[in-house]
Structure formats: C-alpha cells, structure tokens
Coordinates of C-alpha atoms and ligand atoms in Angstrom, one line a residue:
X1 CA 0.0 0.0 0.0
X2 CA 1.4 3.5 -0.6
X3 CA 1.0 6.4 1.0
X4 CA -1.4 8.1 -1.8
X5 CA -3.7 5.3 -1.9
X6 CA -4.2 5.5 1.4
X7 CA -5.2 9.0 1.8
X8 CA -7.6 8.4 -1.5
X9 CA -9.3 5.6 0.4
X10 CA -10.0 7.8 3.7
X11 CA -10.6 10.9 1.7
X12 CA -13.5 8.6 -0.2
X13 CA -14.5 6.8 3.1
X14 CA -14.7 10.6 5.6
X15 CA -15.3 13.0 2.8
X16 CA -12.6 15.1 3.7
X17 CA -8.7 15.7 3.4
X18 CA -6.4 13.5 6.1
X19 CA -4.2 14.7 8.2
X20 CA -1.4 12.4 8.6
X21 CA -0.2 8.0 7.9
X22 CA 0.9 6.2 10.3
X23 CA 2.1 2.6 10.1
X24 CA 2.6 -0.5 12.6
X25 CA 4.1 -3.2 11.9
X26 CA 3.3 -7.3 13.3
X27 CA 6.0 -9.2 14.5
X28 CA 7.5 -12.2 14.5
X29 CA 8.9 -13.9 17.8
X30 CA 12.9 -15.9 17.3
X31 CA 12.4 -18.1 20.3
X32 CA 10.4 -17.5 23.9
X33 CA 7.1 -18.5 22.9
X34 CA 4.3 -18.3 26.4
X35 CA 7.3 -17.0 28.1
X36 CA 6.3 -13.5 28.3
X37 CA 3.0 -14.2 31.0
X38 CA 5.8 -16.4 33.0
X39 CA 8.1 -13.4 33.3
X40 CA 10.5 -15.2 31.1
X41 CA 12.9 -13.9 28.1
X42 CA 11.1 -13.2 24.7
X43 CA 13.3 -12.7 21.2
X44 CA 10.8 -10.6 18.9
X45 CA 11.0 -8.0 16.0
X46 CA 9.3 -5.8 14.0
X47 CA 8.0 -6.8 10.8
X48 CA 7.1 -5.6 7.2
X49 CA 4.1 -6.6 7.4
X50 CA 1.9 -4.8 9.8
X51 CA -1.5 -2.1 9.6
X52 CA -1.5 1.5 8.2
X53 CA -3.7 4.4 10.0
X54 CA -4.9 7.2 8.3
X55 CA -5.9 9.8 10.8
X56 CA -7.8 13.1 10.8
X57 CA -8.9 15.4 13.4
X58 CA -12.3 15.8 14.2
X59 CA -13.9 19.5 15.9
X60 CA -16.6 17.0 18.1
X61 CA -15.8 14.0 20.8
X62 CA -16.5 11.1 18.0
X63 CA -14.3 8.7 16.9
X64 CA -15.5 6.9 13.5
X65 CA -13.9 4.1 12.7
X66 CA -13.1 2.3 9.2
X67 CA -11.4 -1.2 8.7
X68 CA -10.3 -1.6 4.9
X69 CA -10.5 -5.4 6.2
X70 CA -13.7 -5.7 7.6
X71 CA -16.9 -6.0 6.1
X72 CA -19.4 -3.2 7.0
X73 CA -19.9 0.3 7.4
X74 CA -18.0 3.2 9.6
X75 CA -18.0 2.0 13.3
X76 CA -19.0 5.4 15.8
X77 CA -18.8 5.8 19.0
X78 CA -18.1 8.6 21.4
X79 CA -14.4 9.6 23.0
X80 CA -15.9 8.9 26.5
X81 CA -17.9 6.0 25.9
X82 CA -15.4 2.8 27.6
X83 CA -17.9 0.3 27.0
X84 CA -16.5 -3.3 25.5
X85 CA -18.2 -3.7 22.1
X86 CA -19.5 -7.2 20.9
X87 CA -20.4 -8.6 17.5
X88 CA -19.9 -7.4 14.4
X89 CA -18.2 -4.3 16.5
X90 CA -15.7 -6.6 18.5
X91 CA -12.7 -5.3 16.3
X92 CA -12.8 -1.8 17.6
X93 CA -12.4 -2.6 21.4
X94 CA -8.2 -2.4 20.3
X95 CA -8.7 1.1 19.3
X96 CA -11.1 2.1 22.9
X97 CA -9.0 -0.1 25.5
X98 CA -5.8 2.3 24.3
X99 CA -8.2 5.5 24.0
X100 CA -9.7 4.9 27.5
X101 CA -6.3 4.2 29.1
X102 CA -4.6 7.5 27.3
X103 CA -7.9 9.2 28.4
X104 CA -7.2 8.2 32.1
X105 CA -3.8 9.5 31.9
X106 CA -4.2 12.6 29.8
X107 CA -7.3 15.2 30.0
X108 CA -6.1 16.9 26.9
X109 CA -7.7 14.8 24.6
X110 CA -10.7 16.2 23.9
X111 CA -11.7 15.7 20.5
X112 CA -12.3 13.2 18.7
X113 CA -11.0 11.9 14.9
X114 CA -11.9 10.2 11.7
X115 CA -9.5 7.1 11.3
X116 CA -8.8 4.6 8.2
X117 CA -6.7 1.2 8.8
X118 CA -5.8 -1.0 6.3
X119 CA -3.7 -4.4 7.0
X120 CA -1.1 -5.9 4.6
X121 CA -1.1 -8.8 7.5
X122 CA -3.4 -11.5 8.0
X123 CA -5.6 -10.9 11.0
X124 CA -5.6 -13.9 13.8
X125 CA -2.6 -15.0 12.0
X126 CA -0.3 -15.3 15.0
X127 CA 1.4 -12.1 14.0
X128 CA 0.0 -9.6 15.9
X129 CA -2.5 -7.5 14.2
X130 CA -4.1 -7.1 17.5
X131 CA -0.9 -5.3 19.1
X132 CA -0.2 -3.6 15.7
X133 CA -3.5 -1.8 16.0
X134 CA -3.2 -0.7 19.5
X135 CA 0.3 0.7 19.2
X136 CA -1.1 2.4 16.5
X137 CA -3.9 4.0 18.3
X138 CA -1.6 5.0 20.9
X139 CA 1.1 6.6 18.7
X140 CA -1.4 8.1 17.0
X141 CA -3.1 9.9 20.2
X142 CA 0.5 10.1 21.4
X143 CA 1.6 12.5 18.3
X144 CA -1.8 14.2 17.6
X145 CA -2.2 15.7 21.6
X146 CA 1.5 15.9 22.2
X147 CA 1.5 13.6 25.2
X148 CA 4.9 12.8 27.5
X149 CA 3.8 8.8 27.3
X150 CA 6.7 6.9 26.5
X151 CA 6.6 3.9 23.9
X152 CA 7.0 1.2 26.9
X153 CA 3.8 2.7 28.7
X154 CA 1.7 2.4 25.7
X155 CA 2.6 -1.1 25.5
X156 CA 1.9 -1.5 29.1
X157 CA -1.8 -0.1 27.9
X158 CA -2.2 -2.5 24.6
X159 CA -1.7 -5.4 26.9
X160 CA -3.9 -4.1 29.5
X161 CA -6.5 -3.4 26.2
X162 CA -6.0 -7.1 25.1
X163 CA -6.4 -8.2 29.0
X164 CA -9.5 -5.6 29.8
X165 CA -11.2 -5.2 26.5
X166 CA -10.7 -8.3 24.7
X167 CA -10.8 -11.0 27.7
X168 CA -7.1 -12.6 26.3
X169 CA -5.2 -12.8 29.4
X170 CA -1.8 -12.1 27.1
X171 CA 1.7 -10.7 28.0
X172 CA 3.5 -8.1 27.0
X173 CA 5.7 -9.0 24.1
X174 CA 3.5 -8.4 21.2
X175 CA 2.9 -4.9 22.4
X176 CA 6.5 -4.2 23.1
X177 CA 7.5 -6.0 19.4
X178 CA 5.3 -3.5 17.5
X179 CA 6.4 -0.7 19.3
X180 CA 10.0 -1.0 19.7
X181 CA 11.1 -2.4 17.1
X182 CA 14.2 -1.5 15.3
X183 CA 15.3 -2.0 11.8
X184 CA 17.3 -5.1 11.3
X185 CA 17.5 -6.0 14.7
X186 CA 15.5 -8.3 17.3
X187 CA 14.6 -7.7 21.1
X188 CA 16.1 -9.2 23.3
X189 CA 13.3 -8.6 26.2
X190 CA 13.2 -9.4 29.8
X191 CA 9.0 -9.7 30.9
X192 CA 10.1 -10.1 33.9
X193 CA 11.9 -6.5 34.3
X194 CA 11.2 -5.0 31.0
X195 CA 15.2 -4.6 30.5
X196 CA 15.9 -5.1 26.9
X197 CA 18.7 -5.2 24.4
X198 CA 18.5 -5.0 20.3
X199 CA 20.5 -7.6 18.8
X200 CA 21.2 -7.3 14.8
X201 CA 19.7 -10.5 12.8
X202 CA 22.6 -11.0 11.4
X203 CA 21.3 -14.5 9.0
X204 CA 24.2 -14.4 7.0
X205 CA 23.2 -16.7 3.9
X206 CA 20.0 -17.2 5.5
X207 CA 16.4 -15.3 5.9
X208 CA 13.3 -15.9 7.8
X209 CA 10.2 -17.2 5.8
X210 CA 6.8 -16.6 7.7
X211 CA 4.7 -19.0 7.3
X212 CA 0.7 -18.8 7.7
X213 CA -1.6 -21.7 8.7
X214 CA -4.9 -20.7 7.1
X215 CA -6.5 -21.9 9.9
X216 CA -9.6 -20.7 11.1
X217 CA -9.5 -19.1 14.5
X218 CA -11.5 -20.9 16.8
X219 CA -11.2 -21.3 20.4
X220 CA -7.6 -20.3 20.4
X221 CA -8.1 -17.6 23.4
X222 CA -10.3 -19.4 25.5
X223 CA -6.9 -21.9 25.5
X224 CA -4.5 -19.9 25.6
X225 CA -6.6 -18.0 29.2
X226 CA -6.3 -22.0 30.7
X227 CA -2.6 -22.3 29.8
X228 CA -1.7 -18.9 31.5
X229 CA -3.6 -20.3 34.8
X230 CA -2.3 -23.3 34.7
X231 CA 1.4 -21.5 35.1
X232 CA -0.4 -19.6 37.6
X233 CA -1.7 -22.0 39.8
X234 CA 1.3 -24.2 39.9
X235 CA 3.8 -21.0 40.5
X236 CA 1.6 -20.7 44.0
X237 CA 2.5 -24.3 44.6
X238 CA 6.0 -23.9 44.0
X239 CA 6.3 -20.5 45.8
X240 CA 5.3 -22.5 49.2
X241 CA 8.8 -23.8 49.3
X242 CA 10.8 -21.2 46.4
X243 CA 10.9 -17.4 47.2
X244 CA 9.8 -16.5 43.5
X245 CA 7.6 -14.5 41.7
X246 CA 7.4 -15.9 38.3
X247 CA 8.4 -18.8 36.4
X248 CA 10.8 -17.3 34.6
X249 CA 13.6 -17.2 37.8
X250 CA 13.7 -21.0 37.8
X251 CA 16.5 -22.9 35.9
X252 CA 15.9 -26.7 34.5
X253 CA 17.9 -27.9 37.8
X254 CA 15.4 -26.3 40.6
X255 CA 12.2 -27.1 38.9
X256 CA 13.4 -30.9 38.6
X257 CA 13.9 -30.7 42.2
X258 CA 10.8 -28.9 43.1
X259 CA 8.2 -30.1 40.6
X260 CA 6.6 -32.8 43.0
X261 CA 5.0 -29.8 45.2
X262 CA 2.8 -29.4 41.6
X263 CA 1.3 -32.8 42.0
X264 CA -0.5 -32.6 38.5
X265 CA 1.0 -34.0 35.6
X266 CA -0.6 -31.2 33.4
X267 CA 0.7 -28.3 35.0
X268 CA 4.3 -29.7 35.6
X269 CA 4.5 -29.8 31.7
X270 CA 2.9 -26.4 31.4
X271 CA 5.7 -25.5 33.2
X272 CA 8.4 -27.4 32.6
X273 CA 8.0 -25.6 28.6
X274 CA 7.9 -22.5 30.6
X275 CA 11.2 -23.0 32.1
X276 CA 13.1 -24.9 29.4
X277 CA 11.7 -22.0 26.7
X278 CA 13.0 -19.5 29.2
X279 CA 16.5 -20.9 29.2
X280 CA 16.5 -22.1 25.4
X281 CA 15.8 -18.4 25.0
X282 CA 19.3 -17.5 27.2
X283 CA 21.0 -19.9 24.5
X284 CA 19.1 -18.8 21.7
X285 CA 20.4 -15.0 22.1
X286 CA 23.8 -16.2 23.2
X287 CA 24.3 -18.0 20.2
X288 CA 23.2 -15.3 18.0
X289 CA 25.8 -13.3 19.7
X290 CA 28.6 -15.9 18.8
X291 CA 27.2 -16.3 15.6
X292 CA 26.5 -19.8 15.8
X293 CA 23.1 -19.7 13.5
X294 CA 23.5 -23.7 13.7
X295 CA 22.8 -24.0 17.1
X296 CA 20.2 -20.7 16.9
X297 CA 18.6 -23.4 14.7
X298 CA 18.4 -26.4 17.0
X299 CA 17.0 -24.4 19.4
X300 CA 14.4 -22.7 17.7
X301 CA 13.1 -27.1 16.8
X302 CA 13.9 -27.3 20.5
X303 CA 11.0 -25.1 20.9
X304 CA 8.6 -26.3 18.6
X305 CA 9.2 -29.5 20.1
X306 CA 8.7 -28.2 23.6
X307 CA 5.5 -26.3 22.3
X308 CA 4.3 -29.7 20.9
X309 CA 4.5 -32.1 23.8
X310 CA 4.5 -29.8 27.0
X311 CA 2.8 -27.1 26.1
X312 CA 0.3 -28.5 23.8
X313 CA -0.3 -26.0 21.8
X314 CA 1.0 -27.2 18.3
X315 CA -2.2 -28.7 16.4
X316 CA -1.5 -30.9 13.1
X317 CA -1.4 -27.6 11.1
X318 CA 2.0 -26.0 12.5
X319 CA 2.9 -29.5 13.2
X320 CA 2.9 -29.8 9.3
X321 CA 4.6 -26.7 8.7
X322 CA 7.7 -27.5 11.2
X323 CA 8.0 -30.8 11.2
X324 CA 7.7 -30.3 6.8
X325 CA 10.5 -27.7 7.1
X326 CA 12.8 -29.6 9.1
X327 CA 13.2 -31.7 6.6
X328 CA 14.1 -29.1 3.9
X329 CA 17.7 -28.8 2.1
X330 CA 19.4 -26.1 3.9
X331 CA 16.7 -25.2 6.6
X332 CA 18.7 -24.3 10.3
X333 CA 15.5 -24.4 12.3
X334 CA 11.7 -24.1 12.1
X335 CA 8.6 -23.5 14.6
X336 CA 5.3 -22.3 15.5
X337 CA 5.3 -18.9 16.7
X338 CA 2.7 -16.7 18.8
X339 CA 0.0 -18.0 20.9
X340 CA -0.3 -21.3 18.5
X341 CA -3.3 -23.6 17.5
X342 CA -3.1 -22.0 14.2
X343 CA -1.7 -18.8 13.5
X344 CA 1.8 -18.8 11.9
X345 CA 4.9 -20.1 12.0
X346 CA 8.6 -19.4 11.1
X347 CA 11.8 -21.1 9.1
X348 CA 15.2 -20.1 9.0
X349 CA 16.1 -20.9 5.5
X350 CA 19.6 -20.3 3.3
X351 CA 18.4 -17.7 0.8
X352 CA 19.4 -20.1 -2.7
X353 CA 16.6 -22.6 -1.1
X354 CA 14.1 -20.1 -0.2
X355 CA 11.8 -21.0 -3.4
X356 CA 12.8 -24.3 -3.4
X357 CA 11.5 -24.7 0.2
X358 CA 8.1 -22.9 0.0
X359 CA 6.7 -25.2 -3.0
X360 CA 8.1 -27.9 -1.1
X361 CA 6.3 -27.4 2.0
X362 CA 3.4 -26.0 0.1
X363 CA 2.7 -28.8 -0.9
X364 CA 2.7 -30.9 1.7
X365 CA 0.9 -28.8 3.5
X366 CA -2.0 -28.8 0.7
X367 CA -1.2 -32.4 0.4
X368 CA -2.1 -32.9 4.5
X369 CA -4.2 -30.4 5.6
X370 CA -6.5 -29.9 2.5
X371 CA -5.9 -26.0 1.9
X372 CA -3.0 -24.1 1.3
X373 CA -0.6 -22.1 3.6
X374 CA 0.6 -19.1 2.9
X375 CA 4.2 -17.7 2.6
X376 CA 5.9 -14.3 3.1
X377 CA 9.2 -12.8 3.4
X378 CA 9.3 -9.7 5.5
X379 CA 11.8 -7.6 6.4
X380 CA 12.5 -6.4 10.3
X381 CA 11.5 -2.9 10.7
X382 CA 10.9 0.3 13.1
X383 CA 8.4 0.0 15.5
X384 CA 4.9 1.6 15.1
X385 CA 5.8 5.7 13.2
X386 CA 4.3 8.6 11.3
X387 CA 5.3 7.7 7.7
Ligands
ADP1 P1 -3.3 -11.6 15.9 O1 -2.9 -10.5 16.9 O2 -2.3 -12.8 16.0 O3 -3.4 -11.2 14.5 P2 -5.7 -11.7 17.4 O4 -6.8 -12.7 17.6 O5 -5.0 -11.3 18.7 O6 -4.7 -12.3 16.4 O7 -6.2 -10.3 16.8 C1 -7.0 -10.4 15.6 C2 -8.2 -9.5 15.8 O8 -7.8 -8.1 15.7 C3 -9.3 -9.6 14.7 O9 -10.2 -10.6 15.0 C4 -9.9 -8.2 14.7 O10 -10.8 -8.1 15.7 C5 -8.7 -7.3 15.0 N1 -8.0 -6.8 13.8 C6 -6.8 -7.2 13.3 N2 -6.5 -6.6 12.2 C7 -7.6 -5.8 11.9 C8 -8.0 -5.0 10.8 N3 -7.1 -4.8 9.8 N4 -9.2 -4.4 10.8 C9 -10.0 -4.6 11.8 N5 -9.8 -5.4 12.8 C10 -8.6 -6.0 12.9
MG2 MG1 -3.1 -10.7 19.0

C-alpha cells in the first residue's frame, strides 16, 4: 500500500482531506514462545508486514472508525464511551481499550477523529495485528495531543487493552514488538523486568520465511486463558517452598527438584516448557551473539518440540509446517510462533533454497491439511511511526 492510496481511500470513506499516515508493523517472535506471561525472556522483531492508519482530526468527541479489512460500514462511537463492544463491532475494542487508558492519563484529549486502517497482514494469524492496532492507536493519540507517554507505557496499555477489552489474558511482548522495534534487529526482552537489548539478525546466507496456517481461528483464546492459569496455579505451589515470583527465575535444575510440590501431571509440563523455553531463549540469544546460526537453529526445533508435547499447543497444522520444514535442504530451524493452535509459523532458510522450500512445504501442506498455507518474506523494521 502506498501512502497516496491511502489517503484516497480515507478521503473517499470521511469526505474530507487527512491529516497524517501512520504505520505499525506485526511481528514475529525468534524463540520464547508463552514465556512473556511467566516473566520469562522473549526474542521478537518488527515486521514488514503490519496495519497502516490514516488519521484526521475531528472538531466534536467522535471517533468513527473504518477497517479496509472488515466487512461493514463506519464504526462510531463517542471519545468517553469505555464500554466493551460485541459482534460485528468486537474489532474496535483495540482502538477504545488504548483511548480509555490515554484518556485516564491525559485530559487533553478532547476531540475526537476520523481514522482509516488498512492491513497488509493476516488478522488472527499469530502475528499480531491485534498489538499492531493498539500501538497504532496510541502513537497516533500520542503525536496528535502531544502527550509525554513513552513507547514502553503504551505497551503496558495494549496489553492491558488485550487483557480488559478483549478477555485474552496475554503478555507483553507483542505490544512491546510493534512498538519498539528496530530496523534489522531483534529484542532481546526481559517480561520479567522490562530490561531489553536490540541484537542485529545478522542471517548471513540465510532469511526468515513466515509461514501462515490458514487456519480458522476458533477457540484459540479461551486456550490460551487456561494455559496462563495453569502456570499460575502451579507457580503458587511452588512459591510454598521457592521465594519467586514468576516462572521465569527457575532454571531446569530447581524445577526438577521442586516439581513434586505441583502434583498434576498437566501443570508440571505447562511448566516445565515454561522454564526450558526460558533458558532455550538465554541460549538462543547467546548464540546469536557468537554467531552460531546452527545452534540458533536447533533451538528454535527445541522449541517447537517443547511447544508440541509440554505445552500443547501445536495442532497438526503448525505440526505440518515445522515438522515439513525440518526436513528441507538447507533449513537451520523451524517453529510455530505466537499464541499457536493455528496462526503462523517461522523457518530459517539459506536464501538459494528459499523458493525451493516454500513449494516444497506448500505442498505438503496442501497435500495434509486440504488448503493451502501461505508464505511471506518480511523484512525487520521500526516499530509503530508517522510515515
Ligand atoms: P493476531 O494478533 O495474531 O493477529 P488476534 O486474535 O490477537 O490475532 O487479533 C485479531 C483481531 O484483531 C481480529 O479478530 C480483529 O478483531 C482485530 N483486527 C486485526 N486486524 C484488523 C484490521 N485490519 N481491521 C479490523 N480489525 C482487525
Ligand atoms: Mg493478537
């Protein structure tokens, strides 16, 4: 999408001359997947891929939304009104969650604004549309009424949006992907501190192919709410004997030690995945450093693996996709990535394979599942900006 046919499409949708574009990108995640609610380590970036905002001012307190993605008319409501919409109007509680939280915070926004969005990523595709929209949102409000919130509090917001609004009892890595992203470079993020450091994908020979599922969302949230209180109840157990306060300060060692006080098979793999992502993660990032992409890839199948069996939340669909890449001529490492069930998943491929791979995989996928997947290259960007 460029810039001019995006302000065409507003100017035809509002009637009248925009003000400004914004864009936010999705993300992908390297390794640290269901880490991020534990208080473990994440390794996201920024993508290419990701949801453009075209914004005007308004002189009166509505906001009128329009979705280029969405089928229907301009959603409106009013600046104050915090109720959680339903339905056909679900989609907007992104944009409100961030506008009630910036509203709490700042009482200089008082007017309201004509907004277009159009996405060049799929939505419920595991690469965080949802967070792209509500960084938007808030970079948007941020620029537009000059307000002193910095990017990490805005993040802070989307997951609280995505907690409050939405009912998806998430972390906070998506949010903190879209928004502080850096070209070329992942984030090396701590959930449990928020301390973070970019490391440059440097893939050499290699590139990272997204890979998309197809799969319809179904009841991918409700899941996702039982696995993060599943950590939750057995990190009470544990913290009767350990002085912690997440999952993500134990080491493989200590929970082997201590994982009889969780007395249910269930939540000691929940957590065991917790902790062994958490330290593949430590690995992961260390090897990057070194520059020992071989072993970056071993532990990104690690992960899948661990995702499979502990975690559960693979499905035959990423299944295919990993366990079809894996196989691949000149393929360092494959897995699901995001919340999973469906949704997307990544390969680190050697650039002369790159076409090679996707019609292999393709079709195997087709082959399997019945439909096709679908394939993209993105590039690691800036987090969520004017453009
Ligand atoms: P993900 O963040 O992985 O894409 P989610 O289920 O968290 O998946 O978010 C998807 C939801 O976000 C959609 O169901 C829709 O409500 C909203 N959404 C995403 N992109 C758009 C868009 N372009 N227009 C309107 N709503 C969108
Ligand atoms: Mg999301």
């Amino acid at each position: 999408m460029n810039k001019e046919e995006l302000l065409k499409e507003y100017e035809k949708t509002f009637g009248e001359k925009a003000k400004d574009v914004f864009f936010s990108p999705g993300r992908i995640n390297v390794i640290g997947e269901h880490t991020d609610y534990n208080g473990g380590h994440v390794f996201p970036a920024a993508i290419s891929l990701g949801v453009y905002g075209v914004y005007g001012p308004r002189d009166d307190k509505k906001v009128r939304l329009f979705s280029g993605n969405v089928d229907g008319d301009i959603v409106e409501f009013d600046i104050d009104d915090t109720t959680v919409e339903k339905d056909d109007r679900f989609w907007t509680n992104y944009f409100k969650g961030m506008i009630t939280y910036l509203r709490e915070k700042y009482d200089n926004i008082d007017h309201g604004f004509n907004l277009y969005i159009k996405a060049n990523l799929p939505s419920g595709s595991g690469l965080s549309s949802s967070a792209a929209i509500e960084m938007l949102m808030g970079i948007i409000l941020k620029d537009e009424f000059n307000l002193d919130v910095d990017r990490i509090a805005l993040a802070k917001m989307g997951q609280r949006t995505e907690n409050e609004f939405v009912g998806l009892n998430s972390g906070i890595m998506d949010q903190f992907a879209c928004i502080m992203g850096k070209k070329d470079s992942a984030i090396f993020l701590d959930c449990n501190t928020l301390k973070y450091e970019y490391m440059p994908l440097a893939l050499g020979d290699y590139e990272i192919i997204i890979m998309a599922t197809n799969k319809e969302h179904t009841l991918a949230d409700s899941a996702y709410n039982n696995r993060v209180a599943e950590c939750g109840s057995a990190l009470k157990k544990l913290q009767k004997k350990l002085d912690i306060k997440s999952l993500g300060e134990l080491d493989n060692n200590t929970f082997d030690e201590y994982s009889y006080l969780i007395n249910n098979e269930t939540e000691i793999k929940r957590v065991r995945h917790a902790v062994s992502e958490n330290q593949r993660t430590l690995r992961a990032t260390k090897a990057m450093k070194d520059g020992d992409l071989a072993k970056l890839g071993r532990l990104i199948n690690a992960s899948h693996v661990s995702l499979h069996y502990d975690y559960e939340v693979t499905g035959k669909e990423l299944d295919t996709l990993a366990e079809t890449s894996w196989k691949q001529p000149g393929v360092l490492g494959a897995r699901m990535i995001g919340g999973g069930f469906g949704g997307s998943a990544i390969a680190i491929v050697k650039k002369s394979e790159a076409e090679n791979f996707k019609k292999n995989v393709g079709q195997v996928y087709r082959d399997t599942i019945g439909y096709d997947a679908s394939f993209y290259d993105a590039e690691i960007v800036d987090g969520t900006k004017r453009i």
